[in-house]
PDB file of C-alpha atoms and ligand atoms in Angstrom:
ATOM      1  CA  MET A  30       0.300  -0.289   0.099  1.00 78.00           C
ATOM      2  CA  ALA A  31       1.194   3.934  -0.422  1.00 94.00           C
ATOM      3  CA  VAL A  32       3.965   4.963   2.026  1.00 97.00           C
ATOM      4  CA  GLY A  33       2.619   7.190   4.751  1.00 97.00           C
ATOM      5  CA  ILE A  34       3.322  10.742   5.197  1.00 98.00           C
ATOM      6  CA  PHE A  35       2.363  12.476   8.265  1.00 98.00           C
ATOM      7  CA  ASP A  36       2.155  15.759   9.851  1.00 98.00           C
ATOM      8  CA  SER A  37       0.272  18.287  11.904  1.00 97.00           C
ATOM      9  CA  GLY A  38      -0.667  20.388   9.510  1.00 96.00           C
ATOM     10  CA  LEU A  39       0.459  21.677   5.901  1.00 96.00           C
ATOM     11  CA  GLY A  40       4.106  21.074   6.985  1.00 96.00           C
ATOM     12  CA  GLY A  41       5.433  17.681   5.617  1.00 97.00           C
ATOM     13  CA  LEU A  42       4.230  18.328   1.860  1.00 97.00           C
ATOM     14  CA  THR A  43       7.029  19.994   1.993  1.00 96.00           C
ATOM     15  CA  VAL A  44       8.534  16.421   2.222  1.00 97.00           C
ATOM     16  CA  LEU A  45       6.281  14.804   0.202  1.00 97.00           C
ATOM     17  CA  ASN A  46       6.922  17.727  -2.237  1.00 96.00           C
ATOM     18  CA  ALA A  47      10.356  16.564  -2.081  1.00 97.00           C
ATOM     19  CA  ALA A  48      10.224  12.438  -1.890  1.00 97.00           C
ATOM     20  CA  GLN A  49       7.581  12.058  -4.748  1.00 96.00           C
ATOM     21  CA  GLN A  50      10.313  14.030  -7.223  1.00 96.00           C
ATOM     22  CA  ARG A  51      13.095  11.616  -5.860  1.00 97.00           C
ATOM     23  CA  LEU A  52      10.171   8.781  -6.162  1.00 96.00           C
ATOM     24  CA  PRO A  53       7.928   9.124  -8.882  1.00 95.00           C
ATOM     25  CA  ASP A  54       7.133   5.558  -9.144  1.00 92.00           C
ATOM     26  CA  VAL A  55       5.945   5.581  -5.551  1.00 94.00           C
ATOM     27  CA  ASP A  56       2.451   6.272  -4.202  1.00 95.00           C
ATOM     28  CA  PHE A  57       1.999   8.228  -1.320  1.00 97.00           C
ATOM     29  CA  LEU A  58      -0.935   8.874   1.393  1.00 97.00           C
ATOM     30  CA  TYR A  59      -0.620  12.369   3.364  1.00 97.00           C
ATOM     31  CA  TYR A  60      -2.230  12.566   6.136  1.00 98.00           C
ATOM     32  CA  GLY A  61      -2.195  16.419   8.657  1.00 98.00           C
ATOM     33  CA  ASP A  62      -3.755  16.347  11.755  1.00 98.00           C
ATOM     34  CA  SER A  63      -4.911  20.384  11.247  1.00 97.00           C
ATOM     35  CA  ALA A  64      -8.009  19.254  13.686  1.00 97.00           C
ATOM     36  CA  HIS A  65      -4.996  19.606  16.403  1.00 97.00           C
ATOM     37  CA  ALA A  66      -2.167  21.562  14.978  1.00 96.00           C
ATOM     38  CA  PRO A  67       0.207  23.117  15.892  1.00 96.00           C
ATOM     39  CA  TYR A  68       1.445  20.665  17.917  1.00 97.00           C
ATOM     40  CA  GLY A  69       4.329  22.287  18.932  1.00 96.00           C
ATOM     41  CA  VAL A  70       2.712  24.136  21.741  1.00 95.00           C
ATOM     42  CA  ARG A  71       1.099  20.806  23.519  1.00 97.00           C
ATOM     43  CA  ASP A  72       3.142  18.559  25.974  1.00 96.00           C
ATOM     44  CA  ALA A  73       5.489  15.751  24.822  1.00 96.00           C
ATOM     45  CA  GLU A  74       2.334  13.530  26.186  1.00 97.00           C
ATOM     46  CA  ASP A  75      -0.797  15.109  24.518  1.00 98.00           C
ATOM     47  CA  VAL A  76       2.100  14.867  21.496  1.00 98.00           C
ATOM     48  CA  PHE A  77       2.504  11.106  21.828  1.00 98.00           C
ATOM     49  CA  GLN A  78      -0.859  10.529  21.831  1.00 98.00           C
ATOM     50  CA  LEU A  79      -2.172  12.619  18.974  1.00 98.00           C
ATOM     51  CA  THR A  80       0.498  11.023  17.091  1.00 98.00           C
ATOM     52  CA  ARG A  81      -0.232   7.448  17.758  1.00 97.00           C
ATOM     53  CA  GLN A  82      -3.412   8.490  16.498  1.00 97.00           C
ATOM     54  CA  ALA A  83      -2.787   9.604  13.805  1.00 97.00           C
ATOM     55  CA  VAL A  84       0.092   6.469  13.087  1.00 97.00           C
ATOM     56  CA  GLU A  85      -2.866   4.164  14.022  1.00 96.00           C
ATOM     57  CA  THR A  86      -5.263   6.029  11.333  1.00 95.00           C
ATOM     58  CA  MET A  87      -2.576   5.722   8.605  1.00 96.00           C
ATOM     59  CA  TRP A  88      -1.961   1.796   9.579  1.00 94.00           C
ATOM     60  CA  ALA A  89      -5.809   1.734   8.934  1.00 93.00           C
ATOM     61  CA  HIS A  90      -5.910   3.077   5.219  1.00 92.00           C
ATOM     62  CA  GLY A  91      -3.154   0.327   4.932  1.00 91.00           C
ATOM     63  CA  CYS A  92       0.037   2.574   5.356  1.00 95.00           C
ATOM     64  CA  ASP A  93       2.532  -0.451   6.213  1.00 94.00           C
ATOM     65  CA  LEU A  94       5.278   2.461   6.237  1.00 96.00           C
ATOM     66  CA  VAL A  95       4.512   5.970   8.103  1.00 97.00           C
ATOM     67  CA  ILE A  96       7.111   9.239   7.873  1.00 97.00           C
ATOM     68  CA  LEU A  97       6.658  11.205  10.734  1.00 98.00           C
ATOM     69  CA  ALA A  98       7.536  14.601   8.879  1.00 98.00           C
ATOM     70  CA  CYS A  99       7.062  16.561  11.341  1.00 98.00           C
ATOM     71  CA  ASN A 100       9.980  16.602  13.973  1.00 97.00           C
ATOM     72  CA  THR A 101       7.620  17.630  17.261  1.00 97.00           C
ATOM     73  CA  ALA A 102       6.256  14.484  16.689  1.00 97.00           C
ATOM     74  CA  SER A 103       9.383  12.222  15.984  1.00 96.00           C
ATOM     75  CA  ALA A 104      10.803  14.537  19.288  1.00 95.00           C
ATOM     76  CA  ALA A 105       8.054  13.651  21.470  1.00 95.00           C
ATOM     77  CA  ALA A 106       6.603  10.019  20.048  1.00 96.00           C
ATOM     78  CA  LEU A 107       8.462   7.891  17.958  1.00 95.00           C
ATOM     79  CA  ARG A 108      11.494   6.628  19.791  1.00 93.00           C
ATOM     80  CA  ARG A 109       9.173   5.986  22.396  1.00 96.00           C
ATOM     81  CA  MET A 110       5.797   4.212  19.632  1.00 96.00           C
ATOM     82  CA  GLN A 111       9.085   1.920  18.611  1.00 93.00           C
ATOM     83  CA  GLU A 112      10.118   1.200  21.863  1.00 93.00           C
ATOM     84  CA  GLY A 113       6.294   0.333  22.639  1.00 93.00           C
ATOM     85  CA  GLY A 114       6.626  -2.205  20.060  1.00 91.00           C
ATOM     86  CA  LEU A 115       4.981  -1.863  17.070  1.00 95.00           C
ATOM     87  CA  PRO A 116       2.256  -3.749  14.714  1.00 95.00           C
ATOM     88  CA  PRO A 117       4.253  -7.024  13.018  1.00 94.00           C
ATOM     89  CA  GLY A 118       4.866  -5.749   9.271  1.00 92.00           C
ATOM     90  CA  LYS A 119       4.511  -2.189  10.434  1.00 95.00           C
ATOM     91  CA  ARG A 120       7.518   0.848  10.089  1.00 95.00           C
ATOM     92  CA  VAL A 121       7.332   3.964  11.650  1.00 96.00           C
ATOM     93  CA  LEU A 122       9.993   6.583  10.404  1.00 95.00           C
ATOM     94  CA  GLY A 123      11.236  10.087  11.539  1.00 94.00           C
ATOM     95  CA  VAL A 124      12.934  13.628  10.132  1.00 94.00           C
ATOM     96  CA  PHE A 125      15.120  13.947  12.615  1.00 89.00           C
ATOM     97  CA  VAL A 126      18.551  11.178  11.219  1.00 89.00           C
ATOM     98  CA  PRO A 127      19.009  12.096   7.516  1.00 91.00           C
ATOM     99  CA  LEU A 128      19.082  15.991   8.723  1.00 91.00           C
ATOM    100  CA  ILE A 129      21.614  15.752  11.084  1.00 92.00           C
ATOM    101  CA  GLU A 130      23.519  12.770   8.745  1.00 91.00           C
ATOM    102  CA  ALA A 131      23.918  15.398   6.534  1.00 91.00           C
ATOM    103  CA  LEU A 132      25.098  18.168   9.229  1.00 92.00           C
ATOM    104  CA  THR A 133      28.039  15.779   9.949  1.00 91.00           C
ATOM    105  CA  GLU A 134      29.116  14.547   6.723  1.00 87.00           C
ATOM    106  CA  ARG A 135      27.589  11.239   7.955  1.00 86.00           C
ATOM    107  CA  GLU A 136      27.114   8.341   4.888  1.00 80.00           C
ATOM    108  CA  TRP A 137      23.601   6.649   5.736  1.00 72.00           C
ATOM    109  CA  GLY A 138      23.704   4.263   8.922  1.00 72.00           C
ATOM    110  CA  ASP A 139      27.083   5.450   9.672  1.00 81.00           C
ATOM    111  CA  ASN A 140      27.809   4.584  13.229  1.00 83.00           C
ATOM    112  CA  SER A 141      30.518   4.838  13.994  1.00 89.00           C
ATOM    113  CA  PRO A 142      31.778   7.018  17.542  1.00 91.00           C
ATOM    114  CA  PRO A 143      31.177  10.972  17.578  1.00 93.00           C
ATOM    115  CA  ARG A 144      33.950  13.121  15.776  1.00 93.00           C
ATOM    116  CA  GLU A 145      34.943  16.579  15.197  1.00 94.00           C
ATOM    117  CA  VAL A 146      33.270  18.200  12.085  1.00 94.00           C
ATOM    118  CA  GLU A 147      33.808  21.233  10.065  1.00 93.00           C
ATOM    119  CA  VAL A 148      30.842  23.005  11.007  1.00 95.00           C
ATOM    120  CA  LYS A 149      30.904  24.653  14.794  1.00 95.00           C
ATOM    121  CA  HIS A 150      28.034  27.074  15.566  1.00 97.00           C
ATOM    122  CA  VAL A 151      24.557  26.087  14.805  1.00 97.00           C
ATOM    123  CA  ALA A 152      21.296  28.210  14.296  1.00 98.00           C
ATOM    124  CA  LEU A 153      18.278  25.314  15.359  1.00 98.00           C
ATOM    125  CA  PHE A 154      15.092  26.590  14.289  1.00 98.00           C
ATOM    126  CA  ALA A 155      11.994  24.958  15.448  1.00 98.00           C
ATOM    127  CA  THR A 156       8.731  24.821  17.415  1.00 97.00           C
ATOM    128  CA  PRO A 157       8.665  25.331  21.831  1.00 96.00           C
ATOM    129  CA  ALA A 158       8.066  21.164  21.921  1.00 96.00           C
ATOM    130  CA  THR A 159      10.439  20.756  20.077  1.00 97.00           C
ATOM    131  CA  VAL A 160      13.401  22.730  21.305  1.00 97.00           C
ATOM    132  CA  ALA A 161      11.655  21.816  24.629  1.00 96.00           C
ATOM    133  CA  SER A 162      12.650  18.125  24.267  1.00 96.00           C
ATOM    134  CA  ARG A 163      16.210  18.895  23.000  1.00 96.00           C
ATOM    135  CA  ALA A 164      16.135  16.046  20.899  1.00 94.00           C
ATOM    136  CA  PHE A 165      17.863  17.481  18.113  1.00 95.00           C
ATOM    137  CA  GLN A 166      21.104  17.955  20.502  1.00 95.00           C
ATOM    138  CA  ARG A 167      21.081  14.250  21.853  1.00 93.00           C
ATOM    139  CA  GLU A 168      20.884  12.881  18.369  1.00 92.00           C
ATOM    140  CA  LEU A 169      23.647  15.334  17.222  1.00 94.00           C
ATOM    141  CA  ALA A 170      25.588  14.466  20.630  1.00 94.00           C
ATOM    142  CA  PHE A 171      26.017  10.665  18.862  1.00 92.00           C
ATOM    143  CA  ARG A 172      27.452  11.995  15.561  1.00 93.00           C
ATOM    144  CA  ALA A 173      29.545  14.805  16.264  1.00 95.00           C
ATOM    145  CA  ILE A 174      31.966  16.936  19.509  1.00 95.00           C
ATOM    146  CA  GLY A 175      32.538  20.596  20.136  1.00 94.00           C
ATOM    147  CA  VAL A 176      29.372  21.353  17.679  1.00 96.00           C
ATOM    148  CA  ASP A 177      27.448  24.916  20.275  1.00 96.00           C
ATOM    149  CA  VAL A 178      23.550  24.656  19.060  1.00 97.00           C
ATOM    150  CA  GLU A 179      21.987  27.656  20.068  1.00 98.00           C
ATOM    151  CA  ALA A 180      18.038  27.283  19.682  1.00 98.00           C
ATOM    152  CA  GLN A 181      15.404  29.473  18.772  1.00 98.00           C
ATOM    153  CA  SER A 182      11.357  28.260  19.381  1.00 98.00           C
ATOM    154  CA  CYS A 183      10.182  29.877  16.944  1.00 98.00           C
ATOM    155  CA  GLY A 184       6.479  30.694  18.640  1.00 96.00           C
ATOM    156  CA  GLY A 185       3.673  31.578  15.824  1.00 97.00           C
ATOM    157  CA  VAL A 186       4.967  30.625  12.366  1.00 97.00           C
ATOM    158  CA  VAL A 187       3.400  27.251  12.497  1.00 96.00           C
ATOM    159  CA  ASP A 188      -0.296  29.375  13.354  1.00 96.00           C
ATOM    160  CA  ALA A 189       0.267  31.228  10.701  1.00 96.00           C
ATOM    161  CA  ILE A 190       1.388  29.259   7.886  1.00 95.00           C
ATOM    162  CA  GLU A 191      -1.536  26.954   8.909  1.00 94.00           C
ATOM    163  CA  GLU A 192      -3.943  30.209   8.998  1.00 93.00           C
ATOM    164  CA  GLY A 193      -2.473  31.425   5.802  1.00 94.00           C
ATOM    165  CA  ASP A 194      -1.334  34.476   7.014  1.00 96.00           C
ATOM    166  CA  GLU A 195       2.198  34.258   4.471  1.00 95.00           C
ATOM    167  CA  ILE A 196       2.657  38.298   6.003  1.00 97.00           C
ATOM    168  CA  LEU A 197       2.579  37.310   8.987  1.00 98.00           C
ATOM    169  CA  ALA A 198       4.701  33.951   9.240  1.00 98.00           C
ATOM    170  CA  GLU A 199       7.150  36.789   7.270  1.00 98.00           C
ATOM    171  CA  ALA A 200       7.612  39.163   9.894  1.00 98.00           C
ATOM    172  CA  LEU A 201       7.431  36.600  12.481  1.00 98.00           C
ATOM    173  CA  VAL A 202      10.280  34.294  10.461  1.00 98.00           C
ATOM    174  CA  ARG A 203      12.635  37.696  10.462  1.00 98.00           C
ATOM    175  CA  SER A 204      12.289  38.378  14.471  1.00 98.00           C
ATOM    176  CA  HIS A 205      13.202  35.062  15.080  1.00 98.00           C
ATOM    177  CA  VAL A 206      16.013  35.034  13.190  1.00 98.00           C
ATOM    178  CA  ASP A 207      16.747  38.685  14.938  1.00 98.00           C
ATOM    179  CA  ALA A 208      17.053  37.043  18.347  1.00 98.00           C
ATOM    180  CA  LEU A 209      18.463  34.030  17.113  1.00 98.00           C
ATOM    181  CA  LYS A 210      21.540  36.040  15.918  1.00 98.00           C
ATOM    182  CA  ARG A 211      21.414  38.230  19.335  1.00 98.00           C
ATOM    183  CA  LYS A 212      22.141  34.952  20.827  1.00 98.00           C
ATOM    184  CA  MET A 213      24.436  33.847  17.780  1.00 98.00           C
ATOM    185  CA  PRO A 214      25.451  36.351  16.184  1.00 97.00           C
ATOM    186  CA  GLU A 215      27.814  34.334  13.096  1.00 96.00           C
ATOM    187  CA  PRO A 216      25.946  31.102  12.840  1.00 98.00           C
ATOM    188  CA  GLN A 217      27.836  29.125   9.814  1.00 97.00           C
ATOM    189  CA  ALA A 218      24.445  27.027   9.780  1.00 97.00           C
ATOM    190  CA  ALA A 219      21.130  27.209  10.719  1.00 97.00           C
ATOM    191  CA  ILE A 220      18.551  24.328  10.160  1.00 97.00           C
ATOM    192  CA  LEU A 221      15.141  24.564  10.026  1.00 97.00           C
ATOM    193  CA  GLY A 222      14.169  22.449  12.120  1.00 97.00           C
ATOM    194  CA  CYS A 223      10.054  22.017  11.569  1.00 97.00           C
ATOM    195  CA  THR A 224       8.862  20.393   8.378  1.00 97.00           C
ATOM    196  CA  HIS A 225       6.405  24.150   7.852  1.00 97.00           C
ATOM    197  CA  TYR A 226       9.766  26.490   8.103  1.00 97.00           C
ATOM    198  CA  PRO A 227      10.818  25.525   4.648  1.00 96.00           C
ATOM    199  CA  LEU A 228       7.646  26.929   3.012  1.00 95.00           C
ATOM    200  CA  MET A 229       9.182  30.132   4.584  1.00 96.00           C
ATOM    201  CA  GLU A 230      12.924  28.847   3.019  1.00 97.00           C
ATOM    202  CA  ASP A 231      13.691  32.106   1.441  1.00 97.00           C
ATOM    203  CA  ILE A 232      13.032  34.895   3.525  1.00 98.00           C
ATOM    204  CA  PHE A 233      14.887  32.353   6.563  1.00 98.00           C
ATOM    205  CA  GLN A 234      17.987  32.550   4.050  1.00 98.00           C
ATOM    206  CA  LYS A 235      17.512  36.252   3.530  1.00 98.00           C
ATOM    207  CA  ALA A 236      17.632  37.757   6.805  1.00 98.00           C
ATOM    208  CA  LEU A 237      20.070  35.199   7.702  1.00 98.00           C
ATOM    209  CA  GLY A 238      22.625  36.500   5.157  1.00 98.00           C
ATOM    210  CA  PRO A 239      23.942  34.120   1.860  1.00 97.00           C
ATOM    211  CA  ASN A 240      27.167  33.103   4.277  1.00 96.00           C
ATOM    212  CA  VAL A 241      24.949  30.924   6.461  1.00 98.00           C
ATOM    213  CA  THR A 242      24.398  27.672   4.967  1.00 97.00           C
ATOM    214  CA  VAL A 243      20.418  26.720   5.426  1.00 97.00           C
ATOM    215  CA  TYR A 244      19.281  22.966   5.975  1.00 95.00           C
ATOM    216  CA  SER A 245      16.141  22.311   5.522  1.00 92.00           C
ATOM    217  CA  GLN A 246      14.405  18.178   5.602  1.00 94.00           C
ATOM    218  CA  GLY A 247      12.165  17.425   2.112  1.00 95.00           C
ATOM    219  CA  ASP A 248      15.378  16.568  -0.032  1.00 94.00           C
ATOM    220  CA  LEU A 249      17.398  14.833   2.792  1.00 94.00           C
ATOM    221  CA  VAL A 250      14.192  12.638   4.440  1.00 95.00           C
ATOM    222  CA  ALA A 251      13.577  11.821   0.602  1.00 96.00           C
ATOM    223  CA  GLU A 252      17.063  10.367  -0.237  1.00 95.00           C
ATOM    224  CA  SER A 253      17.221   9.008   2.869  1.00 93.00           C
ATOM    225  CA  LEU A 254      13.435   7.354   2.371  1.00 95.00           C
ATOM    226  CA  ALA A 255      14.904   6.405  -1.264  1.00 95.00           C
ATOM    227  CA  HIS A 256      17.636   4.273   0.945  1.00 93.00           C
ATOM    228  CA  TYR A 257      15.331   2.878   2.923  1.00 93.00           C
ATOM    229  CA  LEU A 258      13.066   1.145  -0.020  1.00 95.00           C
ATOM    230  CA  GLU A 259      15.817  -0.259  -1.459  1.00 94.00           C
ATOM    231  CA  ARG A 260      16.879  -2.455   1.806  1.00 93.00           C
ATOM    232  CA  HIS A 261      13.393  -3.220   2.520  1.00 93.00           C
ATOM    233  CA  PRO A 262      11.147  -3.459  -0.876  1.00 91.00           C
ATOM    234  CA  ASP A 263       8.773  -5.196   0.425  1.00 89.00           C
ATOM    235  CA  MET A 264       7.590  -1.435   2.015  1.00 90.00           C
ATOM    236  CA  MET A 265       7.604   0.050  -1.287  1.00 83.00           C
ATOM    237  CA  GLY A 266       4.232   2.261  -1.783  1.00 70.00           C
ATOM    238  CA  ARG A 267       2.020   0.825  -4.771  1.00 75.00           C
ATOM    239  CA  GLY A 268      -1.443   1.922  -3.942  1.00 78.00           C
ATOM    240  CA  PRO A 269      -3.899   4.407  -3.652  1.00 86.00           C
ATOM    241  CA  GLY A 270      -2.943   7.694  -2.845  1.00 92.00           C
ATOM    242  CA  GLY A 271      -3.850  11.362  -2.158  1.00 95.00           C
ATOM    243  CA  PHE A 272      -4.344  13.565   1.171  1.00 97.00           C
ATOM    244  CA  LEU A 273      -6.548  13.350   4.085  1.00 97.00           C
ATOM    245  CA  THR A 274      -7.190  15.831   6.762  1.00 98.00           C
ATOM    246  CA  SER A 275      -8.920  15.570   9.935  1.00 97.00           C
ATOM    247  CA  GLY A 276     -10.368  19.479   9.918  1.00 97.00           C
ATOM    248  CA  ASP A 277     -12.150  21.090   7.332  1.00 97.00           C
ATOM    249  CA  ALA A 278     -10.827  20.161   3.748  1.00 98.00           C
ATOM    250  CA  THR A 279     -12.138  22.488   1.880  1.00 97.00           C
ATOM    251  CA  ARG A 280      -9.769  25.220   4.371  1.00 96.00           C
ATOM    252  CA  VAL A 281      -7.023  22.588   4.484  1.00 97.00           C
ATOM    253  CA  SER A 282      -6.974  21.941   0.924  1.00 98.00           C
ATOM    254  CA  ASP A 283      -6.698  26.041  -0.052  1.00 96.00           C
ATOM    255  CA  ARG A 284      -3.828  26.781   2.337  1.00 95.00           C
ATOM    256  CA  ALA A 285      -2.474  23.480   1.073  1.00 95.00           C
ATOM    257  CA  THR A 286      -2.853  25.335  -2.981  1.00 96.00           C
ATOM    258  CA  GLN A 287      -1.836  28.875  -1.675  1.00 92.00           C
ATOM    259  CA  PHE A 288       1.194  27.143   0.234  1.00 87.00           C
ATOM    260  CA  LEU A 289       2.441  24.800  -2.362  1.00 90.00           C
ATOM    261  CA  ARG A 290       1.657  26.623  -5.558  1.00 91.00           C
ATOM    262  CA  ARG A 291      -0.145  23.788  -6.884  1.00 93.00           C
ATOM    263  CA  GLU A 292      -3.959  22.570  -7.041  1.00 97.00           C
ATOM    264  CA  ILE A 293      -3.866  20.061  -3.590  1.00 97.00           C
ATOM    265  CA  THR A 294      -7.569  18.236  -2.608  1.00 98.00           C
ATOM    266  CA  PHE A 295      -7.647  17.301   0.881  1.00 98.00           C
ATOM    267  CA  SER A 296     -10.635  14.667   1.687  1.00 97.00           C
ATOM    268  CA  ALA A 297     -11.754  14.111   5.405  1.00 96.00           C
ATOM    269  CA  ALA A 298      -9.559  11.199   7.496  1.00 91.00           C
TER     270      ALA A 298
HETATM  271  N1  DGL B 301       5.803  20.655  11.205  1.00 80.17           N
HETATM  272  C1  DGL B 301       5.664  20.286  12.308  1.00 80.17           C
HETATM  273  C2  DGL B 301       7.396  20.702  13.233  1.00 80.17           C
HETATM  274  O1  DGL B 301       7.995  20.074  11.759  1.00 80.17           O
HETATM  275  C3  DGL B 301       4.866  21.406  13.361  1.00 80.17           C
HETATM  276  C4  DGL B 301       3.970  21.230  13.973  1.00 80.17           C
HETATM  277  C5  DGL B 301       3.179  22.176  15.017  1.00 80.17           C
HETATM  278  O2  DGL B 301       3.466  23.233  15.569  1.00 80.17           O
HETATM  279  O3  DGL B 301       2.486  21.656  14.476  1.00 80.17           O
HETATM  280  O4  DGL B 301       7.974  20.617  14.286  1.00 80.17           O
END
């Protein structure tokens, strides 16, 4: 059946876009839990319960493999779901590891001990829940030493995107970048640690300046998924794909079409 891509709302569409380009023969089923977005202002238990329910919905729609295309859900729920045991034949993957492997110049699945890497000063932009989880720093510490991470919790950006308010989203991005620069004036790299933020990538890049390398997850996750499917061809998605939401399908379709600049039609989950 189709490969499932899940996010709290529209952000995971940035991952879906890249995955569809990288894997044109794979069918994808997208599910946005818009009725409960944003996740990033909820506590970890709440995010875990919502994510678990959403993944079960996707399994019920026949997706054997579900990608949590949401950093907030990956931080709060991925490890806990995997450790709690998944039903036979079902798999869940997150979005942190491919990003951190790219930042730390590692090949896929290189589990050698942490080492010094080129980049020393990293700005992390993420939701309040992802920043509070410190999941990014934990994953980084498994792979690299001597990297200074300054995290900026970007309150309001996801809400503005979900509401379709691009002007507010841009203003908030600029103010969050200013706040980050007050703490770390010269980051070498910036991580867009929320899948909604690539929708504002130009604004982040302009505000950060041309010397900062901006890492966003779409292409990195798509490449990592391609490797995974080579090794697990039984998970290769073929079957009805599409777009599901727990929210108002017409409204969510309008917002998705606005931000992705292509026609996207959601149905009620
Ligand atoms: N797109 C989700 C992420 O990557 C954010 C979500 C939210 O706050 O709902 O963290």
